[in-house]
CSV table of C-alpha atoms in Angstrom, one decimal:
chain,number,residue,atom,x,y,z
S,1,LEU,CA,-37.9,-14.6,6.2
S,2,TYR,CA,-35.1,-17.2,4.4
S,3,HIS,CA,-35.0,-17.0,0.3
S,4,PRO,CA,-32.7,-19.8,-2.1
S,5,SER,CA,-31.1,-17.4,-2.6
S,6,MET,CA,-29.7,-16.2,0.6
S,7,SER,CA,-27.3,-19.2,0.3
S,8,SER,CA,-24.9,-17.7,-2.0
S,9,ILE,CA,-24.6,-14.6,0.0
S,10,LEU,CA,-24.1,-15.9,3.5
S,11,ASP,CA,-21.8,-18.7,1.4
S,12,ASP,CA,-19.2,-16.1,0.4
S,13,TYR,CA,-19.8,-13.7,4.2
S,14,VAL,CA,-18.8,-16.6,5.5
S,15,GLU,CA,-15.5,-17.8,3.6
S,16,ALA,CA,-14.8,-13.7,3.7
S,17,TYR,CA,-15.2,-13.6,7.7
S,18,GLU,CA,-12.6,-17.9,7.9
S,19,SER,CA,-9.9,-15.9,5.2
S,20,CYS,CA,-8.7,-13.9,7.8
S,21,TRP,CA,-7.6,-12.3,10.7
S,22,ARG,CA,-7.2,-9.9,13.2
S,23,SER,CA,-6.4,-10.1,16.7
S,24,SER,CA,-9.7,-7.2,16.7
S,25,MET,CA,-11.6,-10.1,15.5
S,26,HIS,CA,-9.9,-12.1,18.2
S,27,PRO,CA,-9.1,-10.3,21.1
S,28,ARG,CA,-9.0,-13.3,23.3
S,29,ALA,CA,-6.4,-14.7,21.0
S,30,GLY,CA,-2.4,-15.5,20.9
S,31,MET,CA,0.2,-16.1,19.4
S,32,ALA,CA,-0.8,-20.3,19.6
S,33,ASP,CA,-4.0,-19.7,19.4
S,34,LEU,CA,-3.3,-17.9,15.6
S,35,ASN,CA,0.2,-20.4,14.7
S,36,GLN,CA,-3.0,-23.4,15.1
S,37,ARG,CA,-5.1,-21.8,12.6
S,38,LEU,CA,-2.3,-21.4,10.2
S,39,LEU,CA,-2.0,-25.2,10.5
S,40,ALA,CA,-5.3,-25.6,10.5
S,41,LEU,CA,-5.6,-27.1,6.6
S,42,ASP,CA,-8.8,-28.3,7.2
S,43,ARG,CA,-10.4,-24.9,6.9
S,44,PRO,CA,-9.9,-21.9,4.1
S,45,PRO,CA,-7.3,-21.0,3.8
S,46,LEU,CA,-6.1,-17.0,5.1
S,47,ARG,CA,-5.6,-14.8,2.9
S,48,GLU,CA,-4.7,-10.9,5.4
S,49,ILE,CA,-3.7,-11.5,8.6
S,50,GLU,CA,-3.7,-8.6,11.3
S,51,LEU,CA,-1.9,-8.1,14.7
S,52,LYS,CA,-2.1,-5.2,16.9
S,53,TYR,CA,-1.0,-4.7,20.1
S,54,VAL,CA,-0.4,-8.4,20.4
S,55,SER,CA,2.5,-9.8,22.8
S,56,ILE,CA,5.3,-12.0,20.5
S,57,SER,CA,7.7,-13.1,22.2
S,58,HIS,CA,10.8,-14.2,19.9
S,59,GLN,CA,10.0,-18.3,20.5
S,60,ASP,CA,6.0,-17.1,19.6
S,61,LEU,CA,7.7,-14.6,15.8
S,62,ILE,CA,10.3,-18.4,14.7
S,63,ASP,CA,6.4,-20.6,15.8
S,64,PHE,CA,4.7,-18.1,13.3
S,65,GLY,CA,7.1,-18.2,11.0
S,66,LYS,CA,7.2,-21.5,9.9
S,67,ALA,CA,2.8,-22.1,10.4
S,68,LEU,CA,3.6,-19.7,7.3
S,69,PHE,CA,4.2,-22.3,4.7
S,70,TYR,CA,1.4,-23.9,5.4
S,71,GLN,CA,-0.7,-20.9,4.9
S,72,GLN,CA,0.5,-19.4,0.9
S,73,SER,CA,-2.2,-17.7,0.2
S,74,ILE,CA,-1.9,-15.0,2.2
S,75,LYS,CA,-1.7,-11.3,0.3
S,76,THR,CA,-2.3,-9.1,3.7
S,77,LEU,CA,0.3,-9.2,6.8
S,78,SER,CA,-0.2,-6.3,8.8
S,79,ILE,CA,2.8,-6.0,12.4
S,80,MET,CA,2.4,-3.2,14.9
S,81,GLN,CA,2.7,-1.9,17.9
S,82,CYS,CA,3.2,-6.4,19.0
S,83,GLY,CA,7.3,-5.3,20.8
S,84,ILE,CA,9.0,-7.3,17.7
S,85,THR,CA,13.0,-6.5,17.5
S,86,ASP,CA,14.6,-9.1,15.4
S,87,VAL,CA,12.4,-9.8,12.1
S,88,ALA,CA,14.8,-12.2,10.6
S,89,PRO,CA,12.2,-14.7,12.0
S,90,LEU,CA,9.3,-13.2,10.4
S,91,VAL,CA,11.1,-13.3,7.2
S,92,THR,CA,11.5,-16.8,6.6
S,93,GLY,CA,7.8,-16.8,6.2
S,94,LEU,CA,7.8,-14.6,4.4
S,95,GLU,CA,9.8,-16.6,1.5
S,96,SER,CA,6.5,-18.8,1.4
S,97,LEU,CA,4.5,-16.5,0.8
S,98,PRO,CA,4.7,-16.1,-3.2
S,99,GLN,CA,0.9,-14.0,-3.8
S,100,LEU,CA,2.3,-11.1,-0.3
S,101,ALA,CA,0.7,-8.3,-2.2
S,102,GLN,CA,1.1,-5.9,0.6
S,103,LEU,CA,3.1,-5.8,4.2
S,104,ALA,CA,2.8,-3.5,7.0
S,105,LEU,CA,5.7,-3.0,9.6
S,106,SER,CA,5.0,-0.5,12.4
S,107,GLU,CA,8.0,-2.5,15.2
S,108,PRO,CA,10.2,0.9,17.2
S,109,GLY,CA,12.4,-1.9,18.4
S,110,LEU,CA,13.3,-2.9,14.3
S,111,GLY,CA,16.0,-0.4,13.3
S,112,ASP,CA,18.3,-0.7,10.1
S,113,ALA,CA,19.3,-3.8,10.9
S,114,ALA,CA,15.2,-4.6,10.0
S,115,ALA,CA,15.8,-3.0,7.2
S,116,ALA,CA,19.0,-4.7,5.8
S,117,ALA,CA,16.7,-8.2,6.5
S,118,ILE,CA,13.8,-6.9,5.0
S,119,GLY,CA,15.6,-5.6,2.0
S,120,ALA,CA,17.2,-8.2,1.1
S,121,TRP,CA,13.4,-10.6,0.6
S,122,LEU,CA,12.6,-7.5,-1.2
S,123,VAL,CA,14.6,-8.9,-4.0
S,124,SER,CA,13.0,-11.7,-4.2
S,125,SER,CA,9.3,-10.7,-3.6
S,126,PRO,CA,8.4,-9.9,-7.2
S,127,ALA,CA,5.0,-9.9,-6.1
S,128,ILE,CA,5.1,-6.5,-3.3
S,129,VAL,CA,2.2,-3.5,-3.9
S,130,HIS,CA,1.9,-2.0,-0.2
S,131,LEU,CA,4.8,-1.3,2.1
S,132,SER,CA,5.0,0.3,5.4
S,133,LEU,CA,7.8,0.6,7.0
S,134,THR,CA,6.2,3.2,9.7
S,135,ARG,CA,8.3,3.8,13.0
S,136,CYS,CA,10.4,1.5,12.6
S,137,ALA,CA,13.3,3.5,14.1
S,138,ILE,CA,15.1,3.3,10.4
S,139,THR,CA,17.4,5.4,9.3
S,140,ASN,CA,19.3,6.6,6.3
S,141,ALA,CA,22.2,3.5,5.8
S,142,GLY,CA,18.1,1.4,6.9
S,143,VAL,CA,17.3,2.9,3.2
S,144,GLN,CA,20.9,2.5,1.4
S,145,SER,CA,20.1,-0.9,3.1
S,146,LEU,CA,16.2,-1.5,1.0
S,147,LEU,CA,17.3,0.4,-2.3
S,148,PRO,CA,18.5,-2.9,-4.0
S,149,GLY,CA,15.2,-4.6,-2.6
S,150,LEU,CA,13.0,-1.8,-4.0
S,151,SER,CA,14.1,-1.8,-7.5
S,152,MET,CA,13.3,-5.2,-8.0
S,153,CYS,CA,9.7,-4.5,-7.3
S,154,GLU,CA,8.7,-3.3,-10.7
S,155,ASP,CA,4.5,-3.6,-9.4
S,156,LEU,CA,5.4,-1.8,-6.0
S,157,VAL,CA,3.0,1.2,-5.3
S,158,SER,CA,3.2,3.0,-2.5
S,159,LEU,CA,6.6,3.8,0.2
S,160,ASP,CA,4.8,4.8,3.9
S,161,LEU,CA,8.3,5.3,6.6
S,162,ASN,CA,6.2,7.5,8.2
S,163,ASN,CA,8.0,8.7,11.9
S,164,ASN,CA,10.9,7.4,10.9
S,165,LEU,CA,15.0,8.3,11.1
S,166,ILE,CA,15.6,8.5,7.6
S,167,GLY,CA,17.0,12.9,6.6
S,168,ASP,CA,17.9,14.2,3.8
S,169,ASP,CA,20.6,11.9,2.7
S,170,GLY,CA,18.3,9.1,2.8
S,171,VAL,CA,16.0,11.6,1.5
S,172,ALA,CA,18.4,11.8,-1.6
S,173,ILE,CA,18.9,8.3,-2.2
S,174,LEU,CA,14.5,7.3,-2.2
S,175,ALA,CA,14.0,9.8,-4.7
S,176,GLY,CA,16.5,8.5,-7.6
S,177,TRP,CA,15.2,5.8,-7.2
S,178,LEU,CA,11.7,7.3,-7.2
S,179,ALA,CA,13.2,9.1,-10.9
S,180,THR,CA,13.9,5.0,-13.1
S,181,ASN,CA,10.6,3.4,-10.8
S,182,PRO,CA,7.3,5.3,-13.1
S,183,ARG,CA,4.8,2.8,-11.3
S,184,VAL,CA,5.5,3.7,-8.2
S,185,GLY,CA,2.2,6.1,-7.2
S,186,ALA,CA,2.8,7.4,-3.7
S,187,LEU,CA,5.4,7.8,-0.9
S,188,THR,CA,5.1,9.4,2.9
S,189,LEU,CA,7.5,10.3,5.0
S,190,GLU,CA,5.4,11.9,7.5
S,191,ASP,CA,7.1,13.7,10.7
S,192,CYS,CA,11.1,11.9,9.7
S,193,PRO,CA,13.0,14.3,9.9
S,194,LEU,CA,14.4,16.6,7.0
S,195,SER,CA,15.3,20.1,6.1
S,196,ALA,CA,14.8,22.3,3.5
S,197,ALA,CA,17.0,20.2,1.0
S,198,ALA,CA,15.2,17.2,1.4
S,199,TYR,CA,12.8,19.0,-1.1
S,200,GLN,CA,15.3,19.4,-3.7
S,201,HIS,CA,16.0,15.6,-4.3
S,202,LEU,CA,12.4,15.4,-4.0
S,203,THR,CA,11.6,17.2,-6.9
S,204,ARG,CA,14.0,15.4,-9.3
S,205,ALA,CA,11.5,12.3,-9.0
S,206,ILE,CA,8.7,14.3,-9.3
S,207,GLN,CA,10.0,15.9,-12.6
S,208,THR,CA,10.6,12.1,-14.1
S,209,ASN,CA,6.5,10.4,-12.9
S,210,THR,CA,4.6,13.3,-12.8
S,211,PHE,CA,1.5,10.7,-11.2
S,212,LEU,CA,3.9,10.2,-7.7
S,213,ARG,CA,2.6,11.4,-4.6
S,214,ILE,CA,4.7,13.0,-1.9
S,215,THR,CA,3.7,13.3,1.4
S,216,THR,CA,5.9,15.2,3.9
S,217,LEU,CA,6.3,17.2,7.2
S,218,PRO,CA,6.0,19.2,9.0
S,219,LEU,CA,7.5,20.9,6.1
S,220,GLN,CA,5.1,21.4,4.1
S,221,SER,CA,2.9,24.6,5.9
S,222,SER,CA,7.2,25.9,5.1
S,223,PRO,CA,8.0,28.2,2.5
S,224,GLU,CA,10.2,25.7,0.8
S,225,GLY,CA,7.7,23.3,1.9
S,226,LEU,CA,4.1,25.1,-0.5
S,227,ALA,CA,6.7,26.3,-3.3
S,228,PHE,CA,7.2,21.9,-3.1
S,229,GLN,CA,3.7,21.2,-3.2
S,230,LYS,CA,3.3,24.4,-5.5
S,231,MET,CA,5.8,22.1,-7.9
S,232,CYS,CA,3.3,20.0,-7.8
S,233,THR,CA,0.5,21.3,-9.3
S,234,GLN,CA,1.9,22.6,-12.2
S,235,ILE,CA,4.0,19.4,-13.2
S,236,THR,CA,0.4,17.6,-12.8
S,237,GLU,CA,-2.0,19.8,-14.0
S,238,PRO,CA,-1.1,19.2,-17.3
S,239,ARG,CA,-1.3,15.6,-17.6
S,240,LEU,CA,-3.5,15.8,-15.6
S,241,ARG,CA,-6.1,17.1,-18.5
S,242,GLY,CA,-4.4,14.4,-21.2
S,243,PHE,CA,-4.9,11.5,-19.6
S,244,LEU,CA,-8.5,12.3,-18.8
S,245,LYS,CA,-8.8,14.2,-22.2
S,246,MET,CA,-7.8,10.2,-23.8
S,247,LEU,CA,-10.0,9.5,-21.9
S,248,ALA,CA,-12.8,11.2,-22.6
S,249,GLY,CA,-12.1,10.6,-26.2
S,250,LEU,CA,-12.6,5.7,-25.8
S,251,PRO,CA,-15.0,5.0,-27.8
S,252,PRO,CA,-18.3,3.1,-26.3
S,253,GLY,CA,-17.8,-0.2,-25.4
S,254,ASP,CA,-14.0,0.0,-24.9
S,255,VAL,CA,-14.3,-1.5,-21.4
S,256,THR,CA,-10.8,-1.7,-19.4
S,257,PRO,CA,-8.7,-4.6,-17.6
S,258,LEU,CA,-10.6,-5.9,-14.2
S,259,GLY,CA,-8.6,-3.4,-12.1
S,260,ALA,CA,-7.6,-0.7,-13.9
S,261,THR,CA,-10.2,1.1,-14.6
S,262,PRO,CA,-10.2,4.5,-15.7
S,263,LEU,CA,-9.0,7.1,-13.4
S,264,HIS,CA,-7.2,4.9,-11.2
S,265,ARG,CA,-4.3,4.4,-12.7
S,266,LEU,CA,-4.7,9.2,-12.0
S,267,LEU,CA,-5.6,8.4,-8.4
S,268,ARG,CA,-3.1,5.6,-7.0
S,269,GLY,CA,-1.8,6.3,-3.8
S,270,TYR,CA,-5.1,9.8,-2.9
S,271,THR,CA,-7.1,10.1,0.0
S,272,PRO,CA,-10.5,10.4,-0.4
S,273,GLU,CA,-9.3,13.7,1.6
S,274,GLN,CA,-5.7,14.4,0.2
S,275,LEU,CA,-7.6,13.4,-3.6
S,276,LEU,CA,-6.8,16.7,-5.9
S,277,PRO,CA,-7.4,20.4,-5.3
S,278,ASP,CA,-10.9,21.3,-6.3
S,279,ASP,CA,-9.9,22.8,-9.9
S,280,GLN,CA,-8.3,19.5,-10.7
S,281,LYS,CA,-11.5,18.2,-9.4
S,282,ARG,CA,-13.7,20.2,-11.8
S,283,VAL,CA,-11.8,19.1,-14.3
S,284,ILE,CA,-12.4,15.2,-13.4
S,285,ILE,CA,-16.3,16.0,-12.9
S,286,ALA,CA,-16.9,17.6,-16.3
S,287,ALA,CA,-14.9,14.9,-17.9
S,288,CYS,CA,-17.1,12.1,-16.4
S,289,LYS,CA,-20.1,13.7,-17.8
S,290,ASP,CA,-17.7,13.4,-21.1
S,291,MET,CA,-17.8,9.7,-20.7
S,292,ILE,CA,-21.3,9.5,-20.4
S,293,ALA,CA,-22.3,11.2,-23.1
S,294,ALA,CA,-19.6,8.9,-24.8
S,295,GLY,CA,-22.0,6.4,-23.9
S,296,ARG,CA,-19.1,5.0,-21.9
S,297,PRO,CA,-20.1,2.8,-18.1
S,298,LEU,CA,-18.7,4.6,-15.0
S,299,ASN,CA,-20.3,1.7,-13.7
S,300,ALA,CA,-18.0,-1.0,-13.4
S,301,ARG,CA,-16.1,-2.3,-11.1
S,302,ASP,CA,-12.9,-4.0,-10.9
S,303,ARG,CA,-11.5,-6.6,-8.3
S,304,GLU,CA,-11.3,-4.5,-5.4
S,305,GLY,CA,-14.9,-2.8,-6.3
S,306,ASN,CA,-13.9,0.0,-7.8
S,307,THR,CA,-16.4,2.3,-9.8
S,308,PRO,CA,-14.4,5.3,-11.9
S,309,LEU,CA,-15.5,7.5,-10.4
S,310,HIS,CA,-13.9,5.9,-6.6
Protein backbone atom coordinates (compact mmCIF):
# COMPACT_ATOMS: atom_id res chain seq x y z
CA LEU A 1 0.00 0.00 0.00
CA TYR A 2 1.49 3.33 -1.04
CA HIS A 3 0.55 6.82 0.04
CA PRO A 4 2.06 10.05 -1.36
CA SER A 5 3.29 10.99 2.11
CA MET A 6 5.55 7.94 2.02
CA SER A 7 7.71 9.54 -0.65
CA SER A 8 9.52 11.94 1.68
CA ILE A 9 9.99 9.20 4.30
CA LEU A 10 11.57 6.88 1.74
CA ASP A 11 13.76 9.71 0.43
CA ASP A 12 15.01 10.41 3.97
CA TYR A 13 15.75 6.71 4.51
CA VAL A 14 17.67 6.40 1.25
CA GLU A 15 19.65 9.57 2.01
CA ALA A 16 20.54 8.27 5.48
CA TYR A 17 21.69 4.95 4.01
CA GLU A 18 23.68 6.62 1.27
CA SER A 19 25.41 8.98 3.70
CA CYS A 20 26.87 6.14 5.78
CA TRP A 21 29.57 3.57 4.98
CA ARG A 22 30.05 0.73 7.43
CA SER A 23 32.09 -2.38 6.76
CA SER A 24 29.20 -4.45 8.15
CA MET A 25 26.96 -3.00 5.42
CA HIS A 26 29.49 -3.89 2.70
CA PRO A 27 31.01 -7.22 3.82
CA ARG A 28 32.56 -7.97 0.43
CA ALA A 29 33.88 -4.49 -0.24
CA GLY A 30 37.51 -3.52 0.23
CA MET A 31 39.30 -0.23 0.64
CA ALA A 32 39.37 0.27 -3.13
CA ASP A 33 35.55 0.22 -3.15
CA LEU A 34 35.39 2.72 -0.29
CA ASN A 35 37.88 5.06 -1.95
CA GLN A 36 35.86 4.87 -5.16
CA ARG A 37 32.73 5.81 -3.19
CA LEU A 38 34.56 8.75 -1.64
CA LEU A 39 35.39 10.02 -5.13
CA ALA A 40 31.81 9.60 -6.40
CA LEU A 41 30.73 13.23 -6.29
CA ASP A 42 27.42 12.43 -8.06
CA ARG A 43 26.18 10.57 -4.95
CA PRO A 44 25.03 12.02 -1.58
CA PRO A 45 27.98 13.12 0.58
CA LEU A 46 29.14 10.71 3.28
CA ARG A 47 28.72 11.74 6.90
CA GLU A 48 29.84 8.56 8.68
CA ILE A 49 32.52 5.93 8.00
CA GLU A 50 33.02 2.87 10.19
CA LEU A 51 35.69 0.29 9.40
CA LYS A 52 36.05 -2.85 11.54
CA TYR A 53 38.31 -5.82 10.86
CA VAL A 54 39.10 -4.61 7.35
CA SER A 55 42.64 -5.24 6.15
CA ILE A 56 44.15 -1.81 5.34
CA SER A 57 47.58 -1.69 3.75
CA HIS A 58 49.82 1.35 3.96
CA GLN A 59 49.02 2.26 0.35
CA ASP A 60 45.29 1.82 1.04
CA LEU A 61 45.61 4.29 3.91
CA ILE A 62 47.46 6.81 1.72
CA ASP A 63 44.73 6.59 -0.94
CA PHE A 64 42.05 6.84 1.74
CA GLY A 65 43.63 9.97 3.21
CA LYS A 66 43.71 11.61 -0.23
CA ALA A 67 40.10 10.61 -1.00
CA LEU A 68 38.82 12.17 2.24
CA PHE A 69 39.51 15.57 0.68
CA TYR A 70 36.42 15.05 -1.50
CA GLN A 71 34.10 14.29 1.46
CA GLN A 72 34.48 17.26 3.77
CA SER A 73 31.01 16.70 5.29
CA ILE A 74 32.13 13.61 7.25
CA LYS A 75 31.27 13.97 10.95
CA THR A 76 32.07 10.48 12.30
CA LEU A 77 35.08 8.28 11.53
CA SER A 78 35.80 4.96 13.23
CA ILE A 79 38.66 2.55 12.39
CA MET A 80 39.05 -0.54 14.58
CA GLN A 81 41.33 -3.55 14.33
CA CYS A 82 42.36 -2.95 10.72
CA GLY A 83 46.11 -3.49 11.10
CA ILE A 84 47.19 0.16 10.87
CA THR A 85 50.68 0.88 12.18
CA ASP A 86 51.28 4.40 10.80
CA VAL A 87 48.65 7.07 11.35
CA ALA A 88 50.40 9.82 9.37
CA PRO A 89 48.53 9.20 6.05
CA LEU A 90 45.24 9.23 7.93
CA VAL A 91 46.05 12.50 9.70
CA THR A 92 46.69 14.06 6.29
CA GLY A 93 43.12 13.20 5.37
CA LEU A 94 41.71 14.32 8.72
CA GLU A 95 43.05 17.81 8.08
CA SER A 96 40.50 18.14 5.25
CA LEU A 97 37.48 17.30 7.48
CA PRO A 98 36.41 20.56 9.17
CA GLN A 99 33.12 19.05 10.42
CA LEU A 100 34.57 15.91 12.01
CA ALA A 101 33.04 15.66 15.49
CA GLN A 102 33.78 12.06 16.45
CA LEU A 103 36.99 10.08 15.89
CA ALA A 104 37.52 6.54 17.15
CA LEU A 105 40.70 4.52 16.63
CA SER A 106 41.47 1.09 18.07
CA GLU A 107 44.75 -0.14 16.62
CA PRO A 108 47.33 -1.93 18.84
CA GLY A 109 50.15 -1.13 16.43
CA LEU A 110 49.98 2.65 16.71
CA GLY A 111 51.70 3.64 19.97
CA ASP A 112 52.94 7.02 21.17
CA ALA A 113 53.96 8.20 17.68
CA ALA A 114 50.29 8.09 16.69
CA ALA A 115 49.32 9.97 19.85
CA ALA A 116 51.77 12.71 18.92
CA ALA A 117 50.35 12.93 15.38
CA ILE A 118 46.76 13.04 16.67
CA GLY A 119 47.73 15.67 19.24
CA ALA A 120 49.23 17.89 16.54
CA TRP A 121 46.09 17.47 14.42
CA LEU A 122 43.80 18.35 17.36
CA VAL A 123 45.39 21.79 17.61
CA SER A 124 43.58 22.79 14.41
CA SER A 125 40.44 20.65 14.91
CA PRO A 126 38.10 22.65 17.15
CA ALA A 127 34.97 20.72 16.02
CA ILE A 128 35.96 17.42 17.66
CA VAL A 129 33.48 16.43 20.39
CA HIS A 130 34.19 12.74 21.08
CA LEU A 131 37.69 11.25 20.89
CA SER A 132 38.34 7.54 21.42
CA LEU A 133 41.85 6.05 21.26
CA THR A 134 41.39 2.57 22.72
CA ARG A 135 43.89 -0.29 22.51
CA CYS A 136 46.45 1.94 20.81
CA ALA A 137 49.44 1.12 23.10
CA ILE A 138 49.60 4.72 24.32
CA THR A 139 51.88 5.31 27.33
CA ASN A 140 52.42 8.27 29.65
CA ALA A 141 54.62 9.88 26.98
CA GLY A 142 51.75 9.59 24.50
CA VAL A 143 49.41 11.36 26.91
CA GLN A 144 51.93 14.18 27.19
CA SER A 145 51.97 14.43 23.38
CA LEU A 146 48.17 14.60 23.27
CA LEU A 147 47.96 17.39 25.85
CA PRO A 148 48.59 20.44 23.58
CA GLY A 149 45.87 19.29 21.19
CA LEU A 150 43.40 18.41 23.94
CA SER A 151 43.87 21.86 25.46
CA MET A 152 42.74 23.44 22.17
CA CYS A 153 39.54 21.37 21.85
CA GLU A 154 37.02 23.60 23.59
CA ASP A 155 34.02 21.47 22.53
CA LEU A 156 35.44 18.08 23.54
CA VAL A 157 33.00 16.33 25.91
CA SER A 158 34.36 12.76 26.12
CA LEU A 159 37.77 11.11 25.99
CA ASP A 160 38.10 7.32 25.91
CA LEU A 161 41.58 5.86 26.54
CA ASN A 162 40.60 2.30 27.46
CA ASN A 163 43.10 -0.54 27.30
CA ASN A 164 46.22 1.57 26.93
CA LEU A 165 49.51 1.57 28.87
CA ILE A 166 48.76 4.77 30.78
CA GLY A 167 50.00 4.81 34.35
CA ASP A 168 49.82 7.20 37.27
CA ASP A 169 51.99 9.85 35.61
CA GLY A 170 49.70 9.90 32.59
CA VAL A 171 46.66 10.21 34.85
CA ALA A 172 48.31 13.15 36.61
CA ILE A 173 48.65 14.89 33.23
CA LEU A 174 45.00 14.18 32.38
CA ALA A 175 43.82 15.35 35.80
CA GLY A 176 45.58 18.69 35.37
CA TRP A 177 43.97 19.11 31.95
CA LEU A 178 40.49 18.17 33.23
CA ALA A 179 40.76 20.66 36.09
CA THR A 180 40.94 23.49 33.56
CA ASN A 181 38.36 22.11 31.08
CA PRO A 182 34.96 21.98 32.78
CA ARG A 183 33.13 21.14 29.53
CA VAL A 184 34.56 17.61 29.46
CA GLY A 185 31.85 15.25 30.70
CA ALA A 186 33.42 11.78 30.47
CA LEU A 187 36.87 10.23 30.85
CA THR A 188 37.30 6.45 30.51
CA LEU A 189 40.47 4.68 31.64
CA GLU A 190 39.31 1.08 31.95
CA ASP A 191 41.99 -1.63 31.98
CA CYS A 192 44.90 0.79 32.27
CA PRO A 193 47.72 -0.05 34.74
CA LEU A 194 46.73 2.41 37.46
CA SER A 195 47.57 2.31 41.15
CA ALA A 196 45.86 3.88 44.14
CA ALA A 197 47.82 7.09 43.48
CA ALA A 198 45.82 7.60 40.29
CA TYR A 199 42.68 8.31 42.30
CA GLN A 200 44.47 11.07 44.17
CA HIS A 201 45.14 12.78 40.85
CA LEU A 202 41.57 12.24 39.61
CA THR A 203 40.17 13.70 42.83
CA ARG A 204 41.56 17.10 41.83
CA ALA A 205 39.67 16.95 38.56
CA ILE A 206 36.33 15.79 39.99
CA GLN A 207 36.40 18.53 42.65
CA THR A 208 36.73 21.16 39.93
CA ASN A 209 34.32 19.67 37.39
CA THR A 210 31.42 18.14 39.32
CA PHE A 211 29.62 17.08 36.12
CA LEU A 212 32.58 14.89 35.13
CA ARG A 213 32.07 11.14 34.81
CA ILE A 214 35.24 9.08 35.30
CA THR A 215 35.27 5.33 34.68
CA THR A 216 38.33 3.39 35.84
CA LEU A 217 38.86 -0.34 36.26
CA PRO A 218 39.99 -2.63 37.85
CA LEU A 219 40.56 -0.52 40.99
CA GLN A 220 36.91 0.56 41.06
CA SER A 221 36.15 -2.38 43.39
CA SER A 222 39.17 -1.75 45.64
CA PRO A 223 38.92 0.31 48.86
CA GLU A 224 40.56 3.26 47.08
CA GLY A 225 38.21 2.96 44.11
CA LEU A 226 35.09 2.67 46.27
CA ALA A 227 36.15 5.70 48.31
CA PHE A 228 36.68 7.66 45.11
CA GLN A 229 33.23 6.74 43.77
CA LYS A 230 31.63 7.70 47.10
CA MET A 231 33.39 11.06 47.00
CA CYS A 232 32.13 11.64 43.45
CA THR A 233 28.54 11.03 44.60
CA GLN A 234 28.93 13.37 47.58
CA ILE A 235 30.23 16.15 45.35
CA THR A 236 27.77 15.62 42.51
CA GLU A 237 24.52 15.22 44.42
CA PRO A 238 24.19 18.79 45.77
CA ARG A 239 24.93 20.21 42.33
CA LEU A 240 22.46 17.74 40.82
CA ARG A 241 19.65 18.81 43.14
CA GLY A 242 20.34 22.49 42.53
CA PHE A 243 20.44 22.00 38.77
CA LEU A 244 17.13 20.12 38.71
CA LYS A 245 15.52 22.67 41.03
CA MET A 246 16.57 25.37 38.60
CA LEU A 247 15.03 23.44 35.70
CA ALA A 248 11.74 22.94 37.54
CA GLY A 249 11.57 26.67 38.30
CA LEU A 250 11.84 27.81 34.66
CA PRO A 251 8.67 29.52 33.41
CA PRO A 252 6.34 27.65 31.00
CA GLY A 253 7.23 28.09 27.35
CA ASP A 254 10.92 28.71 28.01
CA VAL A 255 12.19 26.55 25.15
CA THR A 256 15.70 25.14 25.36
CA PRO A 257 17.90 25.39 22.24
CA LEU A 258 18.39 22.42 19.93
CA GLY A 259 20.89 19.96 21.33
CA ALA A 260 20.45 21.25 24.88
CA THR A 261 17.21 19.90 26.31
CA PRO A 262 16.76 19.84 30.11
CA LEU A 263 19.14 17.34 31.72
CA HIS A 264 21.15 17.23 28.48
CA ARG A 265 24.29 18.71 30.04
CA LEU A 266 23.78 16.93 33.35
CA LEU A 267 23.64 13.45 31.83
CA ARG A 268 26.42 14.05 29.32
CA GLY A 269 28.89 11.17 29.21
CA TYR A 270 26.66 8.63 31.00
CA THR A 271 25.38 5.35 29.58
CA PRO A 272 21.95 4.00 30.62
CA GLU A 273 23.64 1.30 32.70
CA GLN A 274 25.90 3.77 34.52
CA LEU A 275 23.43 6.64 34.69
CA LEU A 276 23.03 7.57 38.35
CA PRO A 277 22.46 5.92 41.75
CA ASP A 278 18.84 5.13 42.60
CA ASP A 279 18.50 8.04 45.03
CA GLN A 280 19.52 10.50 42.34
CA LYS A 281 17.18 8.88 39.83
CA ARG A 282 14.33 9.56 42.25
CA VAL A 283 15.38 13.20 42.32
CA ILE A 284 15.20 13.32 38.51
CA ILE A 285 11.72 11.75 38.50
CA ALA A 286 10.53 14.28 41.06
CA ALA A 287 11.99 17.13 39.00
CA CYS A 288 10.25 15.87 35.86
CA LYS A 289 6.94 15.82 37.74
CA ASP A 290 7.57 19.43 38.75
CA MET A 291 8.29 20.31 35.13
CA ILE A 292 4.99 18.73 34.05
CA ALA A 293 3.14 20.65 36.76
CA ALA A 294 4.77 23.86 35.53
CA GLY A 295 3.62 23.18 31.97
CA ARG A 296 7.08 22.57 30.52
CA PRO A 297 7.11 20.13 27.57
CA LEU A 298 8.90 16.86 28.20
CA ASN A 299 8.51 15.63 24.62
CA ALA A 300 10.53 18.38 22.89
CA ARG A 301 13.34 16.66 21.00
CA ASP A 302 16.78 17.98 20.18
CA ARG A 303 18.59 17.38 16.91
CA GLU A 304 19.66 13.91 18.06
CA GLY A 305 16.10 12.93 18.92
CA ASN A 306 16.58 13.15 22.67
CA THR A 307 13.89 14.36 25.07
CA PRO A 308 14.54 15.46 28.67
CA LEU A 309 13.61 11.95 29.82
CA HIS A 310 16.31 10.46 27.60
